[in-house]
mmCIF file of C-alpha atoms and ligand atoms in Angstrom:
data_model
loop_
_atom_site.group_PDB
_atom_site.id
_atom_site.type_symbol
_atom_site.label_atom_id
_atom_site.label_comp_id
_atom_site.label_asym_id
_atom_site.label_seq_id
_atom_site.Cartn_x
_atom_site.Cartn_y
_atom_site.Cartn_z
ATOM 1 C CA UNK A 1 -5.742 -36.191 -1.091
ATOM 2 C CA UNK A 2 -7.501 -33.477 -3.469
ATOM 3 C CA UNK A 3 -5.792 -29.876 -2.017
ATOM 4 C CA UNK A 4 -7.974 -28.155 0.373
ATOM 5 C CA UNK A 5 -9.512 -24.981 -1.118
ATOM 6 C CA UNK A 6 -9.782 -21.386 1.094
ATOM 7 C CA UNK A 7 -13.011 -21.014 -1.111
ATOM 8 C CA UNK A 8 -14.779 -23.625 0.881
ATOM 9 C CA UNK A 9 -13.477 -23.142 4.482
ATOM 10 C CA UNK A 10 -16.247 -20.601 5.997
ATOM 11 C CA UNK A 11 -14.809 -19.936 9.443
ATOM 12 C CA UNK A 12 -11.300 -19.562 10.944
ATOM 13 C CA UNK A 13 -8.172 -18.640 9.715
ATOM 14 C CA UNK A 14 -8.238 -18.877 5.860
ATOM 15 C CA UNK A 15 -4.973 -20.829 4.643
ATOM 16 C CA UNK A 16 -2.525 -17.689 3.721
ATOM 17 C CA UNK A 17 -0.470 -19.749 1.207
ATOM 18 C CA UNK A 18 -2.997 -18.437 -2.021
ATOM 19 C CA UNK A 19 -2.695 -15.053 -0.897
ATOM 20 C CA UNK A 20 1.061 -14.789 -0.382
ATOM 21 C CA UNK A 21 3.950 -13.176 -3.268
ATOM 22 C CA UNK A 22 5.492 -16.324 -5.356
ATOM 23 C CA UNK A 23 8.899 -14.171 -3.726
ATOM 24 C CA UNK A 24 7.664 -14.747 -0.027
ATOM 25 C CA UNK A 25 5.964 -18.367 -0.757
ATOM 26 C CA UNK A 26 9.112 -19.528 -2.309
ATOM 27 C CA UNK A 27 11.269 -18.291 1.273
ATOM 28 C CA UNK A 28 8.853 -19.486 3.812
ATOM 29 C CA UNK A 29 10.735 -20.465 6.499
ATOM 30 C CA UNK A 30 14.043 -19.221 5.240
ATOM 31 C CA UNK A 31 13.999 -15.801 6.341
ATOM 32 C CA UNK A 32 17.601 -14.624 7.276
ATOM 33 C CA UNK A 33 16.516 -10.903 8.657
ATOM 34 C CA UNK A 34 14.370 -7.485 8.177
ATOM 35 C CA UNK A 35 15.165 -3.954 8.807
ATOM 36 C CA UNK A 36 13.379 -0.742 8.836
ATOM 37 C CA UNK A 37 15.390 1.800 5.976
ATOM 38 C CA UNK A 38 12.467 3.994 6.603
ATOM 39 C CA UNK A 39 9.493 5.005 8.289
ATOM 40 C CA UNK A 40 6.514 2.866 6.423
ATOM 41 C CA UNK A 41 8.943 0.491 4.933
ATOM 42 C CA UNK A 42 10.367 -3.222 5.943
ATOM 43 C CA UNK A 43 13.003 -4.969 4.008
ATOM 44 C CA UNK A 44 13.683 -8.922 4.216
ATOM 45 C CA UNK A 45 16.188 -11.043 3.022
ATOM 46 C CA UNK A 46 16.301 -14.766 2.460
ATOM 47 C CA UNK A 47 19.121 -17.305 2.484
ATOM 48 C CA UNK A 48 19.174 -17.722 -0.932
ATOM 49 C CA UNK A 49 19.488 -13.285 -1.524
ATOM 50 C CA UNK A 50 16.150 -12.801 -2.589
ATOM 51 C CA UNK A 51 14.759 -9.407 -0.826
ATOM 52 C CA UNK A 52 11.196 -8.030 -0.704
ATOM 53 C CA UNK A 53 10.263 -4.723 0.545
ATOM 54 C CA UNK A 54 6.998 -4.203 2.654
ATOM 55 C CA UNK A 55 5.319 -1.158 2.199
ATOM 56 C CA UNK A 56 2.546 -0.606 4.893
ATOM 57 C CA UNK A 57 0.143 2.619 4.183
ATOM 58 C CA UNK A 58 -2.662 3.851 6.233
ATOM 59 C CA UNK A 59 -6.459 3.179 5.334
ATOM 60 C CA UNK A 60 -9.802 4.611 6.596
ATOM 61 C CA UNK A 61 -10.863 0.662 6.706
ATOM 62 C CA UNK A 62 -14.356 1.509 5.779
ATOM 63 C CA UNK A 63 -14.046 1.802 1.960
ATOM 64 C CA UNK A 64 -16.237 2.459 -0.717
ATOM 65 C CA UNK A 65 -14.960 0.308 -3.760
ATOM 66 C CA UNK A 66 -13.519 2.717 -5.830
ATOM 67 C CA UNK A 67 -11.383 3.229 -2.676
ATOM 68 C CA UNK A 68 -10.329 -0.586 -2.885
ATOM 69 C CA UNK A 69 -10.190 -0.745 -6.694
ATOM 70 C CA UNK A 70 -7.456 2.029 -6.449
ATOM 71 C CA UNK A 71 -5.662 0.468 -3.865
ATOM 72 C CA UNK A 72 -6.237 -3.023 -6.106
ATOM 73 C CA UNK A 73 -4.683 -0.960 -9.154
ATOM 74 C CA UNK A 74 -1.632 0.002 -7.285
ATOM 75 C CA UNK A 75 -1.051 -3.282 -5.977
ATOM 76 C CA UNK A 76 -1.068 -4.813 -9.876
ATOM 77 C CA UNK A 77 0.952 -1.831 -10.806
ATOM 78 C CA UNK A 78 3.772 -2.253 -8.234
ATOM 79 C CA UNK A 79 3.349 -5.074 -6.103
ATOM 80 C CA UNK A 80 2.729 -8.118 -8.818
ATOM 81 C CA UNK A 81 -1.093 -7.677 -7.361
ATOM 82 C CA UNK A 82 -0.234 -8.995 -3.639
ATOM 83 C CA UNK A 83 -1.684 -7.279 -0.694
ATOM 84 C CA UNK A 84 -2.530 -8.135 2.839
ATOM 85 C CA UNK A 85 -4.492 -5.954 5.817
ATOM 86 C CA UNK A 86 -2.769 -5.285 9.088
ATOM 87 C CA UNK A 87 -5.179 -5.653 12.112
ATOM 88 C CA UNK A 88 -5.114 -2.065 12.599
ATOM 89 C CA UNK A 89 -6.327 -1.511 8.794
ATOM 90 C CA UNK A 90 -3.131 -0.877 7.522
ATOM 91 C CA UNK A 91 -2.250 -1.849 3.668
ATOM 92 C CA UNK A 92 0.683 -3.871 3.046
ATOM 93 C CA UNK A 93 2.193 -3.861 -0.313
ATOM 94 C CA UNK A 94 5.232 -7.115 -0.930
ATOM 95 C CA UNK A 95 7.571 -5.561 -3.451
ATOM 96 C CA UNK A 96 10.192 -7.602 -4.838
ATOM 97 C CA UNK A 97 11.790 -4.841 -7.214
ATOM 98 C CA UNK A 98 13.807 -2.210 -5.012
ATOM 99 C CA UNK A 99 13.193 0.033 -8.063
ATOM 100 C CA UNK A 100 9.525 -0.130 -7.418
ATOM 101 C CA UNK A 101 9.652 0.810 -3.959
ATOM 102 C CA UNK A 102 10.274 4.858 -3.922
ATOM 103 C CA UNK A 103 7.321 5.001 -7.141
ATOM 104 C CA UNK A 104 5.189 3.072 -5.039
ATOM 105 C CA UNK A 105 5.386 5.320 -1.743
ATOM 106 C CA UNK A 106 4.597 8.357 -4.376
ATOM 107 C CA UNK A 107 1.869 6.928 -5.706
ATOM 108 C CA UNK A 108 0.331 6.098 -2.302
ATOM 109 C CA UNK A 109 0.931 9.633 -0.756
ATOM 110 C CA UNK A 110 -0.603 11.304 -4.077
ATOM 111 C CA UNK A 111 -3.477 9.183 -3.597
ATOM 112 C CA UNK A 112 -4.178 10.367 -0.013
ATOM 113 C CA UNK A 113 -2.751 7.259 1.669
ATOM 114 C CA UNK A 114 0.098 7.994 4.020
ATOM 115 C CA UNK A 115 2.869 5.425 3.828
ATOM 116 C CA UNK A 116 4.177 4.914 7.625
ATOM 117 C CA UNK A 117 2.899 2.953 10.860
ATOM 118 C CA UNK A 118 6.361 1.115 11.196
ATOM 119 C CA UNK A 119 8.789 1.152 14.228
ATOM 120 C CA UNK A 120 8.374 3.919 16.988
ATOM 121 C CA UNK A 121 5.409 5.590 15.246
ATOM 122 C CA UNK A 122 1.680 5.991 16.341
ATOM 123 C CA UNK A 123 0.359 3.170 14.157
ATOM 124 C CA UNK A 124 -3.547 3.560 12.740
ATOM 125 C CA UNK A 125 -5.883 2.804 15.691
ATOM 126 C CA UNK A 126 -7.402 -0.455 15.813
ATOM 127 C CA UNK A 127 -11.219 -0.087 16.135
ATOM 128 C CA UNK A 128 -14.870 -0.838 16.280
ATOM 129 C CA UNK A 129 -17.747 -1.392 13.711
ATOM 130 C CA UNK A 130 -19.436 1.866 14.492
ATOM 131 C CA UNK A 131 -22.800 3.168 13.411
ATOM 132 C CA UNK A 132 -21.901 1.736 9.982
ATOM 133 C CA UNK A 133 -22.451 -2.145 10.742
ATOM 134 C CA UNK A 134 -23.296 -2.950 14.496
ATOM 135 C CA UNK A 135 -26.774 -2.667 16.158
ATOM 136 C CA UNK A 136 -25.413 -1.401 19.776
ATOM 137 C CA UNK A 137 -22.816 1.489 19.550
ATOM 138 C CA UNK A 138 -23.072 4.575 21.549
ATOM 139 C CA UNK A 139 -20.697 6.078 19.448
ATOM 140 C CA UNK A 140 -19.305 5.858 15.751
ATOM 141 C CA UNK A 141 -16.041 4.079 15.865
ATOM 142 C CA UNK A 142 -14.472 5.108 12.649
ATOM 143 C CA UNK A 143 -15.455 8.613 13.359
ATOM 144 C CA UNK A 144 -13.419 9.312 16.156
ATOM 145 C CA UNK A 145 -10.612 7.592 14.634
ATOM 146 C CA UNK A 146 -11.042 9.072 11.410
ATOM 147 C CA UNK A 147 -10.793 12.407 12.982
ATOM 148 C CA UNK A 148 -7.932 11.715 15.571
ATOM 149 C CA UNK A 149 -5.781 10.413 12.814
ATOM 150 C CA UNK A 150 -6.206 13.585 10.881
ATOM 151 C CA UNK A 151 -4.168 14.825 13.828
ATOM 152 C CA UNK A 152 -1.767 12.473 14.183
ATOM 153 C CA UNK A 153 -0.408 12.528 10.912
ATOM 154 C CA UNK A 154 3.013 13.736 11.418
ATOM 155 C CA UNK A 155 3.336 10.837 13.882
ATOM 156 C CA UNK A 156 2.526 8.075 12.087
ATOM 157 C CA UNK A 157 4.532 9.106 8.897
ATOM 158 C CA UNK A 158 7.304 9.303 11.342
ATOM 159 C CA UNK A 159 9.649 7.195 13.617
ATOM 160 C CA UNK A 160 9.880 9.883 16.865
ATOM 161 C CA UNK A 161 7.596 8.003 19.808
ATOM 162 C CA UNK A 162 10.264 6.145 22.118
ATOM 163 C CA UNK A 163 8.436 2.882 21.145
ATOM 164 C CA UNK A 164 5.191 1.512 19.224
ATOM 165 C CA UNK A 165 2.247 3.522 20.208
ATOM 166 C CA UNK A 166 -0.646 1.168 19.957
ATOM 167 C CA UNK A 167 -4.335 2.233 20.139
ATOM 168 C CA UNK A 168 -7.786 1.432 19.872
ATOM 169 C CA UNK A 169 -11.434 2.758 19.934
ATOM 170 C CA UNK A 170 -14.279 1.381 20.638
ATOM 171 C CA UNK A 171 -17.931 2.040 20.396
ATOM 172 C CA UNK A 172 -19.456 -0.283 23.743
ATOM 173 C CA UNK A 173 -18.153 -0.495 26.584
ATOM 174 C CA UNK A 174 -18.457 -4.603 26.834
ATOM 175 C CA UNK A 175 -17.214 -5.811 23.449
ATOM 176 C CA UNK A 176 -15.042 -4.997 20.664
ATOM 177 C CA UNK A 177 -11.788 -2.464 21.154
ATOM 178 C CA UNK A 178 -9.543 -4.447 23.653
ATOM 179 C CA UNK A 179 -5.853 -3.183 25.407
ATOM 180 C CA UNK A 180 -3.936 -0.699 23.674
ATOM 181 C CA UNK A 181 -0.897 1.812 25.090
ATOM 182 C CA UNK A 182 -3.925 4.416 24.658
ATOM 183 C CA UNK A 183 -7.322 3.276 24.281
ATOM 184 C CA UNK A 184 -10.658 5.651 23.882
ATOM 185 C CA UNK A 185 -13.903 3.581 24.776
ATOM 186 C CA UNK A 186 -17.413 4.580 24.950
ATOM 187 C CA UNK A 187 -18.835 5.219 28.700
ATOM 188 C CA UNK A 188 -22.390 5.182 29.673
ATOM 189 C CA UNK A 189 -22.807 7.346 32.772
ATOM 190 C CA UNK A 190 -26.901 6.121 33.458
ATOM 191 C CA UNK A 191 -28.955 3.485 33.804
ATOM 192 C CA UNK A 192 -30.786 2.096 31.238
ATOM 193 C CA UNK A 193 -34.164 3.442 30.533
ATOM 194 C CA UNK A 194 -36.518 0.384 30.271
ATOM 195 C CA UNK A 195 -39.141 0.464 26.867
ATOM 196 C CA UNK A 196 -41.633 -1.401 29.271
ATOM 197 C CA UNK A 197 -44.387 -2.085 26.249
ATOM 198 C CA UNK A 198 -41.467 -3.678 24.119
ATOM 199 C CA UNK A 199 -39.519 -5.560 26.362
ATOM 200 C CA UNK A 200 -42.090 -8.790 26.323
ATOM 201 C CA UNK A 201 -42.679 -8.968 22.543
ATOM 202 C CA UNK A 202 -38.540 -8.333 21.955
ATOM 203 C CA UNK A 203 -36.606 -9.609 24.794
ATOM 204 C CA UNK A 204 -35.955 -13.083 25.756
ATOM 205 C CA UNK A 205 -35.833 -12.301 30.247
ATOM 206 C CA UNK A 206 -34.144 -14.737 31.409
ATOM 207 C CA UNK A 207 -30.964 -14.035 28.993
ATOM 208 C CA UNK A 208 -31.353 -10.661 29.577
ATOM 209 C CA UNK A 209 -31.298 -11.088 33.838
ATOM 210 C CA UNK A 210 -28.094 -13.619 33.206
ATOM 211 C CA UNK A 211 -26.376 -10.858 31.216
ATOM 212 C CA UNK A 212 -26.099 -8.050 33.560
ATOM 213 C CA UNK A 213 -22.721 -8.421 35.952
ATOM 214 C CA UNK A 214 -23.845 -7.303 38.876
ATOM 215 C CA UNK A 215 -27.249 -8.899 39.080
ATOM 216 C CA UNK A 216 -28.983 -5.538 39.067
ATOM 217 C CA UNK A 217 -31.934 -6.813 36.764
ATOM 218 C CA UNK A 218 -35.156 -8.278 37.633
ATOM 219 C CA UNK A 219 -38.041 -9.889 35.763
ATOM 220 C CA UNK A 220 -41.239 -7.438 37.147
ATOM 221 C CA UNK A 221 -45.012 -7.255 36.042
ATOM 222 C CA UNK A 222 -45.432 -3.533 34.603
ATOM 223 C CA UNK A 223 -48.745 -2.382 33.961
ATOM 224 C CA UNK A 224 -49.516 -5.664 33.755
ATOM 225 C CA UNK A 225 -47.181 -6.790 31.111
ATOM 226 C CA UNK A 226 -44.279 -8.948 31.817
ATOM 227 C CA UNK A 227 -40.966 -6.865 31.552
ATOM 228 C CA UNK A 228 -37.897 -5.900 33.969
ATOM 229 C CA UNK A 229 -37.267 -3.327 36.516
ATOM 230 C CA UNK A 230 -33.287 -2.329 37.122
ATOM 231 C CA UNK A 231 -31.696 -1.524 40.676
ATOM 232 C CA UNK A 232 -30.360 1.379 40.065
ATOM 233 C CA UNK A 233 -28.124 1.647 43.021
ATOM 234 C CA UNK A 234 -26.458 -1.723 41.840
ATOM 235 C CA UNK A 235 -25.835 -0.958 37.920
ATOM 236 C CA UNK A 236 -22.864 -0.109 36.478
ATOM 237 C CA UNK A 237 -23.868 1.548 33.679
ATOM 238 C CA UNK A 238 -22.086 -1.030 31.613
ATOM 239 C CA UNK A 239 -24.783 -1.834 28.897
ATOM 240 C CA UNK A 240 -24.503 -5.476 28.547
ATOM 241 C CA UNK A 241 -28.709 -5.708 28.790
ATOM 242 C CA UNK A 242 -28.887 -3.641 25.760
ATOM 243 C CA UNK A 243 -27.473 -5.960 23.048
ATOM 244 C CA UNK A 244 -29.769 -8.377 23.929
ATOM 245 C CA UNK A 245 -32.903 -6.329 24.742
ATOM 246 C CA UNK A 246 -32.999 -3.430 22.490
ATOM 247 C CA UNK A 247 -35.810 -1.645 24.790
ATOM 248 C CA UNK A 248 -33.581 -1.312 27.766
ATOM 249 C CA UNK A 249 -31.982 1.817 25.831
ATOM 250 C CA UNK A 250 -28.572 2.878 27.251
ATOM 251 C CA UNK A 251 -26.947 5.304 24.111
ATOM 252 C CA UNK A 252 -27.646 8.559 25.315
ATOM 253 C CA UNK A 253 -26.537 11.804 23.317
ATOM 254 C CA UNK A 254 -25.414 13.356 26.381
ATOM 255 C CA UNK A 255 -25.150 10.630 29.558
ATOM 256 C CA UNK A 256 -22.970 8.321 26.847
ATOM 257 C CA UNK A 257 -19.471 9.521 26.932
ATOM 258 C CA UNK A 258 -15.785 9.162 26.097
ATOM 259 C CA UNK A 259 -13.066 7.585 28.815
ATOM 260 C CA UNK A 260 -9.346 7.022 27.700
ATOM 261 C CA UNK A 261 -7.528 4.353 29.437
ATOM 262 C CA UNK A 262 -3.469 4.234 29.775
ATOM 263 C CA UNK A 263 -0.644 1.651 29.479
ATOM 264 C CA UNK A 264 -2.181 -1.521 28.623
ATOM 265 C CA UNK A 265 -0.127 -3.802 26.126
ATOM 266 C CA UNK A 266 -0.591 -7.666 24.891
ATOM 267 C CA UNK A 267 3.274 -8.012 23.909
ATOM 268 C CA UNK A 268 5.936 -9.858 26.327
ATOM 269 C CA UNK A 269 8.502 -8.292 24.815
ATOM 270 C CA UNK A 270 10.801 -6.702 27.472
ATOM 271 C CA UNK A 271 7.912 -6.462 30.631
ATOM 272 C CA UNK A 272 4.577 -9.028 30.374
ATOM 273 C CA UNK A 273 1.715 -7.635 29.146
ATOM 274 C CA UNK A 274 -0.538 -4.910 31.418
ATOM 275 C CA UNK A 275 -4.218 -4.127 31.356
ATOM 276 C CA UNK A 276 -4.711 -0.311 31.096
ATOM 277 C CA UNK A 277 -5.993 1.927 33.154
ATOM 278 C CA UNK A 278 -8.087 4.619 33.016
ATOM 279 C CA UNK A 279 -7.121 8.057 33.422
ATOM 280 C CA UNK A 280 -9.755 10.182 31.791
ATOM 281 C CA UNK A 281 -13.589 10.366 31.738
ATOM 282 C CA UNK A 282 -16.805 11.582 30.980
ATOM 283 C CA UNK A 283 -15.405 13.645 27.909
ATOM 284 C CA UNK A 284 -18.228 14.508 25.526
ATOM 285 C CA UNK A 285 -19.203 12.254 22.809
ATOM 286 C CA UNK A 286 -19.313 15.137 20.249
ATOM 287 C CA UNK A 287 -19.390 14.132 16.704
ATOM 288 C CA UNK A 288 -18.198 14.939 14.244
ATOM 289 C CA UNK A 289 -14.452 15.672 15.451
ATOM 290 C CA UNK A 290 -14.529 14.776 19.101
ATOM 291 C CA UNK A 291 -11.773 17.413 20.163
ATOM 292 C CA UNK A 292 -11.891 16.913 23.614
ATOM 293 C CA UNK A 293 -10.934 13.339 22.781
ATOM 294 C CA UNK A 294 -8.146 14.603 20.330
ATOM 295 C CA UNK A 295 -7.521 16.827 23.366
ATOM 296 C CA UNK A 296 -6.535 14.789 25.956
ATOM 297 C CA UNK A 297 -4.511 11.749 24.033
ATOM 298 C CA UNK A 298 -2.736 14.301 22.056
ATOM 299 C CA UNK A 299 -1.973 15.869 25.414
ATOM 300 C CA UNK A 300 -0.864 12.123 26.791
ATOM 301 C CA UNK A 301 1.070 11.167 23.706
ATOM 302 C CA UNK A 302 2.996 15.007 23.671
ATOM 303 C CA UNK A 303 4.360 13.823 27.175
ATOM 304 C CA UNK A 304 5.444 10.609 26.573
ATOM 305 C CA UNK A 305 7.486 11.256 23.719
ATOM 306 C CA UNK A 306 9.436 14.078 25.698
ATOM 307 C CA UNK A 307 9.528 12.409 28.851
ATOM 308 C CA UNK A 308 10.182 8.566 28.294
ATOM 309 C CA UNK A 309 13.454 6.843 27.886
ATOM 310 C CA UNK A 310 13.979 5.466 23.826
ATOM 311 C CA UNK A 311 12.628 1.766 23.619
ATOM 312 C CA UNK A 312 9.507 2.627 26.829
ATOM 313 C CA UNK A 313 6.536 1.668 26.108
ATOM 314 C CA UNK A 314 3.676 3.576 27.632
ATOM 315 C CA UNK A 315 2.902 1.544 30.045
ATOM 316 C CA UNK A 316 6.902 1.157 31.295
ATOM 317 C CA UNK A 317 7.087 5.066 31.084
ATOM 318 C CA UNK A 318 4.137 4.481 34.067
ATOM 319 C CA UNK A 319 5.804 2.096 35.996
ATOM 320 C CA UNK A 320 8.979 4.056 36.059
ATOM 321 C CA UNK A 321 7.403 7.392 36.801
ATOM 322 C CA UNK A 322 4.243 6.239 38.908
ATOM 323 C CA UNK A 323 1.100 7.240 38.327
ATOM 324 C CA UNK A 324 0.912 10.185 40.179
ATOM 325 C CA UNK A 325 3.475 11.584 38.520
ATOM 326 C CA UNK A 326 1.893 10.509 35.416
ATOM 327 C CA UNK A 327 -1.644 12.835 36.103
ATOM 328 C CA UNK A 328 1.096 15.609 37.702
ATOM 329 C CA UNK A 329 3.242 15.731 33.745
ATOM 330 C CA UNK A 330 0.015 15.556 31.658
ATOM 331 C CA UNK A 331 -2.099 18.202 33.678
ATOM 332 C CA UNK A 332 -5.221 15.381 33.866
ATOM 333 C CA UNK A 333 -7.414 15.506 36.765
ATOM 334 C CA UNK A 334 -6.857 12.550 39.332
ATOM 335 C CA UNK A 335 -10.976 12.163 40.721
ATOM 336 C CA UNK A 336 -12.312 9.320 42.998
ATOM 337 C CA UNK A 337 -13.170 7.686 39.752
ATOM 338 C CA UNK A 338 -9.816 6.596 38.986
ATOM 339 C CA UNK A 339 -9.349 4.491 42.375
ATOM 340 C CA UNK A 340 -11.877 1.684 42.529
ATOM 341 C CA UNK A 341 -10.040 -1.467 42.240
ATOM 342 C CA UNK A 342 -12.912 -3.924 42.384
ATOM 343 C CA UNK A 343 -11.806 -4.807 45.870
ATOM 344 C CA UNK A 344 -15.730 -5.223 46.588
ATOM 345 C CA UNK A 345 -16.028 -7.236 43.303
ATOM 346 C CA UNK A 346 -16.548 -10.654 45.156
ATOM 347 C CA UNK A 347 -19.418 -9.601 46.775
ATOM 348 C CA UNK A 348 -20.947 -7.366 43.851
ATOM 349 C CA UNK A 349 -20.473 -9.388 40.286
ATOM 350 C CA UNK A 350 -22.651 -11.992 39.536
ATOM 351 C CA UNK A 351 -20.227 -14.382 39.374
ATOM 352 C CA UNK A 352 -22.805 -17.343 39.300
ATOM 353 C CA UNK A 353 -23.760 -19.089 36.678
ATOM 354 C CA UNK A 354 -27.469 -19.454 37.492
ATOM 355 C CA UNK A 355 -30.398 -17.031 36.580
ATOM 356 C CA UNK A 356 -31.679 -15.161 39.243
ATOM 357 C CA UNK A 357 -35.392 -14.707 39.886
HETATM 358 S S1 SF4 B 1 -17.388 -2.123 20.203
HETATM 359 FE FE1 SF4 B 1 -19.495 -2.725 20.669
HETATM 360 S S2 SF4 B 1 -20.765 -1.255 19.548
HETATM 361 FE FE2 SF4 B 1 -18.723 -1.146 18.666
HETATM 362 S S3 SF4 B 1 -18.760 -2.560 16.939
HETATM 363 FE FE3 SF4 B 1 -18.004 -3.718 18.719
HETATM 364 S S4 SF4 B 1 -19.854 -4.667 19.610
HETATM 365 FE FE4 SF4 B 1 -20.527 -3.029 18.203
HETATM 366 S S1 SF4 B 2 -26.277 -5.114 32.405
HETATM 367 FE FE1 SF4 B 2 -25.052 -3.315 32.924
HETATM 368 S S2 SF4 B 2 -26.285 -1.565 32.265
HETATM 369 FE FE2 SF4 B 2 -27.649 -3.329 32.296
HETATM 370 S S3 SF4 B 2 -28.548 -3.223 34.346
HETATM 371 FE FE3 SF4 B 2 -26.777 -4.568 34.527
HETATM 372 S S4 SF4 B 2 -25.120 -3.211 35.152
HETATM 373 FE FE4 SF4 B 2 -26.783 -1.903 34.394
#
């Protein structure tokens, strides 16, 4: 059977095998452990004795290509030309020659990119497309995180959080981002307001009435022209209309903000995973820093790491403490917003899977 190619396969998982160090294809499988000399840097060792170092830097993940050709050069300079991205836009360089190692994490730090995001540090935040690429963000993505990370330096070139600190952004509130110890998502705080002379040349009505959760949207005649009228007492100002019908405009410069939500986590390691919560909202959406979003989850993250046990992860620092302690230590306001527990959800999301008319 002729070998199957990653150049052909268009979708899924491309086969890693290509992509992988000659030291790390060789060992597959034969692994015999990894430890963490230092923040930014894994070492392995196989059966056999053969070691590799990894060497994981942080990235602004939306690169220009002079940016990747750099990081390209390094890779053939140190790293026998293998490289793979983390999830959260990290750079991982497989070195196989300990002497290559210490000249390699002073070549990345001269070049601007910190070498850390290992261990117990605040790893780079995994997030959204942004204004750069998507057609529905209230918010730019890479921005924020751009500018948040700035901050957060000293904490991700070092090993001093009591666990991981995973995070993410994201730029809508219904798609993208997903559960992270700390995660900053877009919030719209009104309606949408309806383009009613667009709506029946762009927007396909019956998709857009199926989309919205809590059946707030109607098909309605408007001067005449088919479009669609919104309860407004029913919406939840989530913006899952807009993707689909451009003309029911939800970004707002000042009614879209920022919420940060607490504690959620996808590992089982140690306690099963949790969905965060949210514990902050309506914070401006103020490009091109966002410091009331630095604010607040430098504000969060300052309290964990002095009041957690070693080995907590956010969300068992929460548990332990409870959450009211949790708004008492961090100084964030507890408001009515931060109790609705979808107890009326039955009767309120569109559960069904037919189109209302
Ligand atoms: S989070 Fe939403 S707006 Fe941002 S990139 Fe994803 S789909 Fe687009
Ligand atoms: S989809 Fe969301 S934003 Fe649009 S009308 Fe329904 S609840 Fe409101």
């Amino acid at each position: 059977m002729a070998e199957r190619t990653w150049e052909t396969i268009e979708s899924g998982t491309p086969d890693p095998m290509p992509f992988m160090h000659p030291v790390m294809k060789k060992n597959y499988g034969k692994w015999v452990f990894h430890n963490h000399p230092k923040p930014g840097v894994l070492y392995h060792r196989a059966e056999n004795g053969d070691e590799i170092w990894t060497v994981k830097a942080g990235t602004q993940r939306q690169m220009d290509h002079y940016t990747i050709r750099k990081l390209a050069d390094i890779a053939d300079q140190f790293a026998d030309g293998f490289v793979r991205f983390t999830t959260r836009s990290n750079i991982e360089y497989m070195v196989s020659d300990k002497n290559k190692v210490e000249p390699l994490i002073k070549t990345l730090t001269d070049n601007g990119f910190p070498v850390g995001g290992t261990a117990n540090s605040v790893s780079m935040i995994a997030h959204t497309q942004g204004w750069l690429h998507c057609d529905i963000p209230g918010t730019d993505a890479s921005g924020a995180v751009k500018a948040l990370m700035d901050e957060l330096y000293h904490e991700f070139t070092h090993c001093e959080m009591p666990n991981r600190v995973k995070m993410s952004t994201s730029c809508c509130e219904i798609n993208c981002g997903g559960q992270a110890d700390i995660a900053i998502v877009i919030q719209h705080t009104k309606p949408p307001k309806i383009n009613h002379d667009l709506v029946a040349n762009v927007c396909e009505r019956p998709s857009v009435v199926a989309r919205c959760p809590v059946a707030a949207i109607r098909p309605a005649l408007v001067n005449g022209k088919p479009s669609l009228e919104v309860d407004e007492k029913k919406c939840i100002c989530c913006g899952a209309c807009f993707p689909p019908c451009p003309p029911m405009q939800i970004n707002d410069p000042e009614h879209s903000k920022f919420a940060i939500w607490v504690g959620g986590k996808n590992a089982n390691a140690r306690a099963k995973p949790t969905f965060h919560k949210l514990v902050a909202a309506g914070l401006p959406n103020n490009p091109p820093r966002w410091p009331e979003v630095s604010q607040v989850v430098k504000k969060i993250l300052n309290v964990y790491k002095d009041d957690a046990h070693s080995w907590e992860r956010l969300s068992d620092w929460v548990e332990r403490i409870g959450w009211p302690a949790f708004f008492e230590k961090t100084g964030l306001p507890f408001t009515k917003y931060h109790i609705d527990n979808w107890r009326g959800s039955r009767s309120s999301l569109n559960a069904s899977t037919h189109i209302r008319f």
